[in-house]
């Protein structure tokens, strides 16, 4: 189907709720902006999307996604440039990834016109909700649900694609302490680890709750065969600076999310002449590097988390504490470089920025 922003029907709120937001109190995932977008898929085709006031939804208790988790999502961010104009960071990459998740979950492709043009129209309408503070952004959450009213197990035929947005501050407001998981497994080759399926996050709640009780912030998942090869952190991809190289797990086995921030980081590092190795990384190698004083920095990357420094990694009873943050040359440079591009302070030589 071909939809332009002018084909999207818009029903506006009578009164904006924005005055209820305290700009000094913007946290992740608490407040939602005035409008949302909904598009229905039925009889093998997407219907025209509609933007309408943010509201609660009502479903039959027999709806597919409640029972069988046929549900996927994305995370995108909009920032304000120095002139106060909103810009969206790499929405086409999230659109493509959503469709990779959709295929694996037997859901229909979302057309670019609905995902990207719909998002642009929504952010344009709620442009006052894009916060201006350092590290603030409008977090955009596109998602798709299977909505057949049928409890037999089969791929659904009706779907809803929805976008909501939420003014957000940093996801982690402190360096994180990571527990290297060697009991529970996130993903296997052939599974859905590379997708943003709701179930990938649902399965992580119990193991994460256990390690939080032990005082850690997040899990670093390991492979499902040997529990040796590091994969990703609950909400982020992972990077290690060892000597003068940067290492990150390769994504060739479909067990790891193909992060848009991951790709941005690899691109910027390589352009700066820094060697980035994408390959299997055994946790023994990380321990060895730490013992030899070669583990200089470690960080997670993600849309919500941006670049989150890891101050300690614990594997069995080995707590690997990293050097003080002010010595982290690579991630401190990366953080600034990426922020300058995202907030439109620096020329966008990669075509990552989409203006409204
Ligand atoms: C994102 O970074 O957008 C994510 O999807 C992480 C999230 C589950 C908070």
CSV table of C-alpha atoms and ligand atoms in Angstrom, one decimal:
chain,number,residue,atom,x,y,z
A,1,UNK,CA,0.0,0.0,0.0
A,2,UNK,CA,1.1,3.6,-0.5
A,3,UNK,CA,0.3,6.0,2.3
A,4,UNK,CA,1.7,9.5,2.5
A,5,UNK,CA,1.5,11.6,5.7
A,6,UNK,CA,-1.4,13.4,4.2
A,7,UNK,CA,-3.3,10.0,4.0
A,8,UNK,CA,-3.1,9.5,7.7
A,9,UNK,CA,-6.3,10.7,9.4
A,10,UNK,CA,-5.7,12.8,12.5
A,11,UNK,CA,-8.0,13.3,15.4
A,12,UNK,CA,-6.5,15.7,17.9
A,13,UNK,CA,-6.9,16.0,21.7
A,14,UNK,CA,-9.1,18.8,22.9
A,15,UNK,CA,-6.6,19.8,25.4
A,16,UNK,CA,-2.9,18.8,25.6
A,17,UNK,CA,-1.7,17.2,28.9
A,18,UNK,CA,1.8,18.5,28.4
A,19,UNK,CA,1.5,21.1,31.2
A,20,UNK,CA,1.3,18.2,33.6
A,21,UNK,CA,4.9,17.2,32.8
A,22,UNK,CA,7.7,18.6,35.0
A,23,UNK,CA,10.7,18.8,32.6
A,24,UNK,CA,13.0,18.3,35.7
A,25,UNK,CA,11.3,15.0,36.4
A,26,UNK,CA,11.5,13.1,33.1
A,27,UNK,CA,12.2,9.4,33.7
A,28,UNK,CA,12.0,6.5,31.3
A,29,UNK,CA,8.6,5.0,30.4
A,30,UNK,CA,6.3,6.9,32.8
A,31,UNK,CA,4.5,9.5,30.8
A,32,UNK,CA,2.9,9.2,27.4
A,33,UNK,CA,2.3,12.0,24.9
A,34,UNK,CA,-1.1,13.3,23.7
A,35,UNK,CA,-1.5,11.1,20.6
A,36,UNK,CA,-1.0,7.5,19.4
A,37,UNK,CA,-1.1,5.9,16.0
A,38,UNK,CA,-3.1,2.7,15.1
A,39,UNK,CA,-3.3,0.7,11.9
A,40,UNK,CA,-5.3,-2.5,11.4
A,41,UNK,CA,-4.3,-5.4,9.2
A,42,UNK,CA,-7.2,-7.6,8.0
A,43,UNK,CA,-8.2,-9.6,5.0
A,44,UNK,CA,-4.5,-9.6,3.9
A,45,UNK,CA,-4.1,-5.8,3.8
A,46,UNK,CA,-3.2,-2.9,6.0
A,47,UNK,CA,-5.9,-0.3,6.5
A,48,UNK,CA,-5.1,3.4,6.5
A,49,UNK,CA,-3.5,4.5,9.8
A,50,UNK,CA,-5.1,6.8,12.2
A,51,UNK,CA,-3.6,9.2,14.7
A,52,UNK,CA,-5.9,9.8,17.7
A,53,UNK,CA,-5.7,10.8,21.4
A,54,UNK,CA,-3.7,8.4,23.6
A,55,UNK,CA,-6.3,6.1,25.2
A,56,UNK,CA,-6.7,2.6,26.7
A,57,UNK,CA,-7.6,-0.3,24.4
A,58,UNK,CA,-10.2,-3.0,24.9
A,59,UNK,CA,-9.8,-6.6,23.7
A,60,UNK,CA,-11.7,-9.8,23.9
A,61,UNK,CA,-10.1,-12.1,26.5
A,62,UNK,CA,-9.7,-14.6,23.6
A,63,UNK,CA,-7.3,-12.3,21.7
A,64,UNK,CA,-4.2,-14.2,20.3
A,65,UNK,CA,-1.4,-12.0,21.8
A,66,UNK,CA,-2.7,-12.6,25.4
A,67,UNK,CA,-2.3,-16.3,25.0
A,68,UNK,CA,0.5,-17.0,22.6
A,69,UNK,CA,2.7,-14.0,22.6
A,70,UNK,CA,2.5,-13.1,19.0
A,71,UNK,CA,3.7,-9.6,19.7
A,72,UNK,CA,6.8,-7.6,18.6
A,73,UNK,CA,8.1,-4.1,19.3
A,74,UNK,CA,10.7,-1.5,18.4
A,75,UNK,CA,12.4,1.3,20.2
A,76,UNK,CA,13.3,4.6,18.4
A,77,UNK,CA,14.2,8.1,19.6
A,78,UNK,CA,13.5,11.6,18.5
A,79,UNK,CA,15.7,14.5,19.7
A,80,UNK,CA,15.5,18.3,19.4
A,81,UNK,CA,18.3,20.0,17.4
A,82,UNK,CA,19.7,23.3,18.6
A,83,UNK,CA,17.0,25.2,16.6
A,84,UNK,CA,14.3,23.3,18.5
A,85,UNK,CA,13.3,21.1,15.5
A,86,UNK,CA,12.6,17.4,16.2
A,87,UNK,CA,14.8,14.8,14.4
A,88,UNK,CA,14.3,11.0,14.5
A,89,UNK,CA,17.4,8.8,14.6
A,90,UNK,CA,17.6,5.9,12.1
A,91,UNK,CA,13.9,5.0,11.9
A,92,UNK,CA,14.4,3.1,8.6
A,93,UNK,CA,16.7,0.7,10.4
A,94,UNK,CA,14.1,0.0,13.1
A,95,UNK,CA,11.5,-0.4,10.4
A,96,UNK,CA,13.6,-3.1,8.6
A,97,UNK,CA,14.4,-4.8,11.9
A,98,UNK,CA,10.7,-4.8,12.8
A,99,UNK,CA,9.9,-6.6,9.6
A,100,UNK,CA,12.7,-9.2,10.3
A,101,UNK,CA,11.0,-9.8,13.7
A,102,UNK,CA,7.6,-9.9,12.0
A,103,UNK,CA,8.7,-12.6,9.5
A,104,UNK,CA,10.0,-14.9,12.2
A,105,UNK,CA,6.8,-14.4,14.3
A,106,UNK,CA,4.5,-15.1,11.3
A,107,UNK,CA,3.2,-11.5,11.3
A,108,UNK,CA,2.8,-9.2,8.2
A,109,UNK,CA,5.4,-6.7,7.1
A,110,UNK,CA,4.6,-3.2,8.1
A,111,UNK,CA,4.9,-0.9,5.1
A,112,UNK,CA,7.4,1.9,5.3
A,113,UNK,CA,4.6,4.4,4.7
A,114,UNK,CA,2.9,3.3,7.9
A,115,UNK,CA,6.0,2.8,10.1
A,116,UNK,CA,8.2,5.7,9.1
A,117,UNK,CA,5.6,8.2,7.7
A,118,UNK,CA,3.2,7.4,10.5
A,119,UNK,CA,6.0,8.0,13.0
A,120,UNK,CA,6.9,11.3,11.4
A,121,UNK,CA,3.3,12.5,11.5
A,122,UNK,CA,2.9,11.5,15.1
A,123,UNK,CA,6.1,13.1,16.3
A,124,UNK,CA,5.3,16.2,14.3
A,125,UNK,CA,1.9,16.5,16.0
A,126,UNK,CA,3.4,15.9,19.5
A,127,UNK,CA,6.6,17.9,18.8
A,128,UNK,CA,6.2,19.8,22.0
A,129,UNK,CA,6.7,16.5,23.8
A,130,UNK,CA,10.2,16.1,22.6
A,131,UNK,CA,12.2,17.2,25.6
A,132,UNK,CA,15.2,19.5,25.3
A,133,UNK,CA,17.4,18.6,28.4
A,134,UNK,CA,20.8,16.9,28.0
A,135,UNK,CA,20.3,13.2,27.5
A,136,UNK,CA,16.5,13.7,27.1
A,137,UNK,CA,14.6,12.5,24.1
A,138,UNK,CA,11.1,11.3,23.0
A,139,UNK,CA,11.2,7.5,23.2
A,140,UNK,CA,9.1,6.1,20.4
A,141,UNK,CA,7.6,2.6,20.8
A,142,UNK,CA,6.1,1.0,17.7
A,143,UNK,CA,4.6,-2.4,18.3
A,144,UNK,CA,2.5,-5.0,16.6
A,145,UNK,CA,-0.1,-7.4,18.2
A,146,UNK,CA,-1.9,-10.4,16.8
A,147,UNK,CA,-5.6,-9.7,17.5
A,148,UNK,CA,-7.7,-12.6,16.3
A,149,UNK,CA,-10.4,-13.5,18.7
A,150,UNK,CA,-9.5,-17.2,18.7
A,151,UNK,CA,-7.7,-19.5,21.1
A,152,UNK,CA,-6.7,-22.2,18.7
A,153,UNK,CA,-3.0,-22.2,18.1
A,154,UNK,CA,-2.3,-20.9,14.6
A,155,UNK,CA,-0.8,-17.7,13.2
A,156,UNK,CA,-3.3,-14.9,13.5
A,157,UNK,CA,-4.9,-13.2,10.5
A,158,UNK,CA,-5.7,-9.9,12.1
A,159,UNK,CA,-3.1,-7.5,13.5
A,160,UNK,CA,-2.8,-4.1,15.1
A,161,UNK,CA,0.3,-1.8,14.6
A,162,UNK,CA,0.5,0.9,17.2
A,163,UNK,CA,2.9,3.7,18.0
A,164,UNK,CA,3.0,5.5,21.3
A,165,UNK,CA,5.7,8.0,22.4
A,166,UNK,CA,7.1,8.9,25.8
A,167,UNK,CA,9.4,11.7,26.9
A,168,UNK,CA,12.4,10.0,28.4
A,169,UNK,CA,15.5,10.6,30.4
A,170,UNK,CA,18.5,8.2,30.5
A,171,UNK,CA,17.4,4.5,31.0
A,172,UNK,CA,20.3,3.9,33.5
A,173,UNK,CA,21.4,6.9,35.5
A,174,UNK,CA,24.4,5.2,36.9
A,175,UNK,CA,27.2,2.8,35.7
A,176,UNK,CA,25.8,-0.7,35.8
A,177,UNK,CA,26.9,-3.8,37.6
A,178,UNK,CA,26.5,-6.9,35.5
A,179,UNK,CA,26.1,-10.6,36.4
A,180,UNK,CA,27.3,-13.1,33.8
A,181,UNK,CA,24.5,-15.7,33.6
A,182,UNK,CA,25.5,-19.3,33.5
A,183,UNK,CA,22.3,-21.0,34.4
A,184,UNK,CA,19.4,-19.5,32.4
A,185,UNK,CA,19.5,-19.1,28.6
A,186,UNK,CA,18.1,-16.3,26.5
A,187,UNK,CA,18.5,-17.7,23.0
A,188,UNK,CA,19.6,-20.6,20.8
A,189,UNK,CA,20.6,-20.7,17.1
A,190,UNK,CA,17.3,-21.2,15.3
A,191,UNK,CA,15.3,-19.4,18.0
A,192,UNK,CA,14.0,-15.9,18.2
A,193,UNK,CA,17.0,-14.1,20.0
A,194,UNK,CA,17.5,-11.7,17.1
A,195,UNK,CA,13.9,-10.5,17.2
A,196,UNK,CA,12.3,-7.9,19.4
A,197,UNK,CA,9.6,-10.4,20.3
A,198,UNK,CA,7.8,-9.6,23.6
A,199,UNK,CA,8.7,-13.1,24.8
A,200,UNK,CA,12.4,-12.4,24.7
A,201,UNK,CA,11.8,-9.8,27.4
A,202,UNK,CA,9.2,-11.8,29.3
A,203,UNK,CA,11.5,-14.7,29.8
A,204,UNK,CA,14.2,-12.5,31.2
A,205,UNK,CA,12.1,-11.2,34.2
A,206,UNK,CA,12.7,-14.1,36.5
A,207,UNK,CA,16.5,-14.5,36.1
A,208,UNK,CA,16.8,-10.7,36.3
A,209,UNK,CA,14.8,-10.6,39.5
A,210,UNK,CA,17.1,-13.2,41.0
A,211,UNK,CA,20.3,-11.3,40.2
A,212,UNK,CA,18.7,-7.9,41.3
A,213,UNK,CA,18.2,-9.5,44.7
A,214,UNK,CA,22.0,-10.2,44.7
A,215,UNK,CA,22.7,-6.5,44.0
A,216,UNK,CA,23.4,-6.6,40.3
A,217,UNK,CA,21.6,-4.4,37.7
A,218,UNK,CA,21.5,-6.6,34.6
A,219,UNK,CA,22.4,-10.0,33.2
A,220,UNK,CA,25.0,-10.6,30.6
A,221,UNK,CA,23.6,-13.7,28.8
A,222,UNK,CA,25.9,-16.5,27.6
A,223,UNK,CA,25.4,-19.1,24.9
A,224,UNK,CA,23.1,-22.0,25.5
A,225,UNK,CA,25.6,-24.8,24.9
A,226,UNK,CA,28.6,-24.0,27.0
A,227,UNK,CA,27.6,-20.9,29.0
A,228,UNK,CA,30.9,-19.4,27.9
A,229,UNK,CA,30.3,-17.1,24.9
A,230,UNK,CA,28.9,-13.8,25.8
A,231,UNK,CA,25.7,-12.7,24.0
A,232,UNK,CA,24.0,-9.5,25.1
A,233,UNK,CA,22.8,-7.7,28.2
A,234,UNK,CA,19.1,-7.6,29.0
A,235,UNK,CA,18.3,-4.4,27.2
A,236,UNK,CA,21.6,-3.8,25.4
A,237,UNK,CA,24.3,-5.1,23.2
A,238,UNK,CA,27.7,-5.4,24.8
A,239,UNK,CA,31.2,-4.0,24.0
A,240,UNK,CA,34.6,-4.5,25.6
A,241,UNK,CA,37.8,-2.4,25.2
A,242,UNK,CA,40.7,-4.7,25.5
A,243,UNK,CA,44.1,-3.1,24.9
A,244,UNK,CA,43.6,-0.9,21.9
A,245,UNK,CA,40.8,-3.0,20.3
A,246,UNK,CA,37.1,-3.0,20.7
A,247,UNK,CA,35.3,-6.4,20.9
A,248,UNK,CA,31.7,-7.2,20.5
A,249,UNK,CA,29.9,-10.5,19.9
A,250,UNK,CA,29.1,-11.3,16.3
A,251,UNK,CA,25.5,-11.6,15.4
A,252,UNK,CA,25.8,-14.4,12.8
A,253,UNK,CA,23.9,-17.0,14.8
A,254,UNK,CA,20.7,-15.1,15.1
A,255,UNK,CA,20.9,-15.2,18.9
A,256,UNK,CA,21.6,-11.5,19.4
A,257,UNK,CA,19.6,-8.4,18.6
A,258,UNK,CA,21.0,-6.5,15.7
A,259,UNK,CA,21.1,-3.2,17.6
A,260,UNK,CA,20.8,0.1,15.7
A,261,UNK,CA,23.0,1.8,18.3
A,262,UNK,CA,25.4,-1.2,18.1
A,263,UNK,CA,25.7,-0.6,14.4
A,264,UNK,CA,26.2,3.2,14.9
A,265,UNK,CA,28.9,2.6,17.4
A,266,UNK,CA,30.8,0.1,15.2
A,267,UNK,CA,30.6,2.6,12.3
A,268,UNK,CA,31.9,5.5,14.3
A,269,UNK,CA,34.7,3.5,15.9
A,270,UNK,CA,35.9,2.1,12.5
A,271,UNK,CA,35.8,5.6,10.9
A,272,UNK,CA,38.0,6.8,13.8
A,273,UNK,CA,40.5,4.1,12.9
A,274,UNK,CA,39.8,1.9,15.9
A,275,UNK,CA,39.8,-1.8,15.4
A,276,UNK,CA,36.5,-3.4,16.1
A,277,UNK,CA,36.3,-7.2,16.2
A,278,UNK,CA,32.9,-8.8,15.8
A,279,UNK,CA,33.4,-12.4,16.8
A,280,UNK,CA,32.6,-15.0,19.4
A,281,UNK,CA,34.0,-13.8,22.8
A,282,UNK,CA,34.6,-16.4,25.5
A,283,UNK,CA,34.2,-15.1,29.1
A,284,UNK,CA,37.6,-16.6,29.9
A,285,UNK,CA,39.1,-14.1,27.5
A,286,UNK,CA,37.5,-11.2,29.4
A,287,UNK,CA,38.7,-12.6,32.7
A,288,UNK,CA,42.2,-13.0,31.4
A,289,UNK,CA,42.3,-9.5,30.0
A,290,UNK,CA,41.1,-8.2,33.4
A,291,UNK,CA,43.8,-10.1,35.2
A,292,UNK,CA,46.4,-8.6,32.8
A,293,UNK,CA,45.1,-5.0,33.2
A,294,UNK,CA,44.0,-5.0,29.5
A,295,UNK,CA,40.2,-4.7,30.1
A,296,UNK,CA,40.0,-1.0,29.9
A,297,UNK,CA,36.3,-0.3,29.3
A,298,UNK,CA,33.0,-2.2,29.0
A,299,UNK,CA,29.7,-0.7,28.0
A,300,UNK,CA,26.2,-1.6,26.8
A,301,UNK,CA,24.5,0.0,23.8
A,302,UNK,CA,20.8,0.4,23.0
A,303,UNK,CA,18.2,2.9,22.0
A,304,UNK,CA,16.8,3.3,25.5
A,305,UNK,CA,20.2,3.0,27.2
A,306,UNK,CA,22.3,4.8,24.7
A,307,UNK,CA,25.8,4.0,25.9
A,308,UNK,CA,25.8,2.7,29.4
A,309,UNK,CA,29.2,2.2,31.2
A,310,UNK,CA,29.6,-1.1,33.0
A,311,UNK,CA,31.6,-0.6,36.2
A,312,UNK,CA,31.8,-4.3,37.2
A,313,UNK,CA,31.2,-7.7,35.7
A,314,UNK,CA,30.8,-10.7,38.0
A,315,UNK,CA,31.4,-14.3,36.7
A,316,UNK,CA,31.0,-17.0,39.3
A,317,UNK,CA,32.9,-15.5,42.3
A,318,UNK,CA,35.2,-13.3,40.1
A,319,UNK,CA,34.1,-9.6,40.4
A,320,UNK,CA,35.9,-7.8,37.6
A,321,UNK,CA,35.9,-4.1,38.6
A,322,UNK,CA,36.8,-1.8,35.7
A,323,UNK,CA,39.1,1.3,35.9
A,324,UNK,CA,37.6,4.6,37.0
A,325,UNK,CA,35.3,6.1,34.3
A,326,UNK,CA,37.3,9.3,33.7
A,327,UNK,CA,40.0,7.1,32.2
A,328,UNK,CA,37.6,5.7,29.6
A,329,UNK,CA,38.8,7.4,26.4
A,330,UNK,CA,36.8,5.4,23.8
A,331,UNK,CA,33.4,5.3,25.4
A,332,UNK,CA,33.6,8.9,26.6
A,333,UNK,CA,34.5,10.0,23.0
A,334,UNK,CA,31.7,7.8,21.5
A,335,UNK,CA,29.1,9.1,23.9
A,336,UNK,CA,29.8,12.7,22.8
A,337,UNK,CA,30.1,11.9,19.1
A,338,UNK,CA,26.8,10.0,19.0
A,339,UNK,CA,25.0,12.6,21.0
A,340,UNK,CA,26.3,15.4,18.7
A,341,UNK,CA,24.9,13.6,15.7
A,342,UNK,CA,21.6,12.6,17.4
A,343,UNK,CA,21.0,16.2,18.7
A,344,UNK,CA,21.8,17.7,15.3
A,345,UNK,CA,24.9,19.4,16.6
A,346,UNK,CA,27.2,17.8,14.1
A,347,UNK,CA,26.9,17.1,10.4
A,348,UNK,CA,25.1,13.8,9.7
A,349,UNK,CA,27.4,12.2,7.2
A,350,UNK,CA,25.6,8.8,7.4
A,351,UNK,CA,22.1,9.8,6.6
A,352,UNK,CA,21.0,8.7,10.0
A,353,UNK,CA,18.8,11.7,10.8
A,354,UNK,CA,15.2,12.0,9.6
A,355,UNK,CA,13.7,15.4,9.8
A,356,UNK,CA,10.0,16.0,9.9
B,1,LIG,C1,15.3,-0.2,23.5
B,1,LIG,O1,16.5,0.1,23.7
B,1,LIG,O2,14.6,0.5,22.8
B,1,LIG,C2,14.8,-1.4,24.0
B,1,LIG,O3,14.1,-2.1,23.4
B,1,LIG,C3,15.1,-1.7,25.4
B,1,LIG,C4,13.8,-1.7,26.2
B,1,LIG,C5,13.3,-3.1,26.3
B,1,LIG,C6,13.7,-0.8,27.2
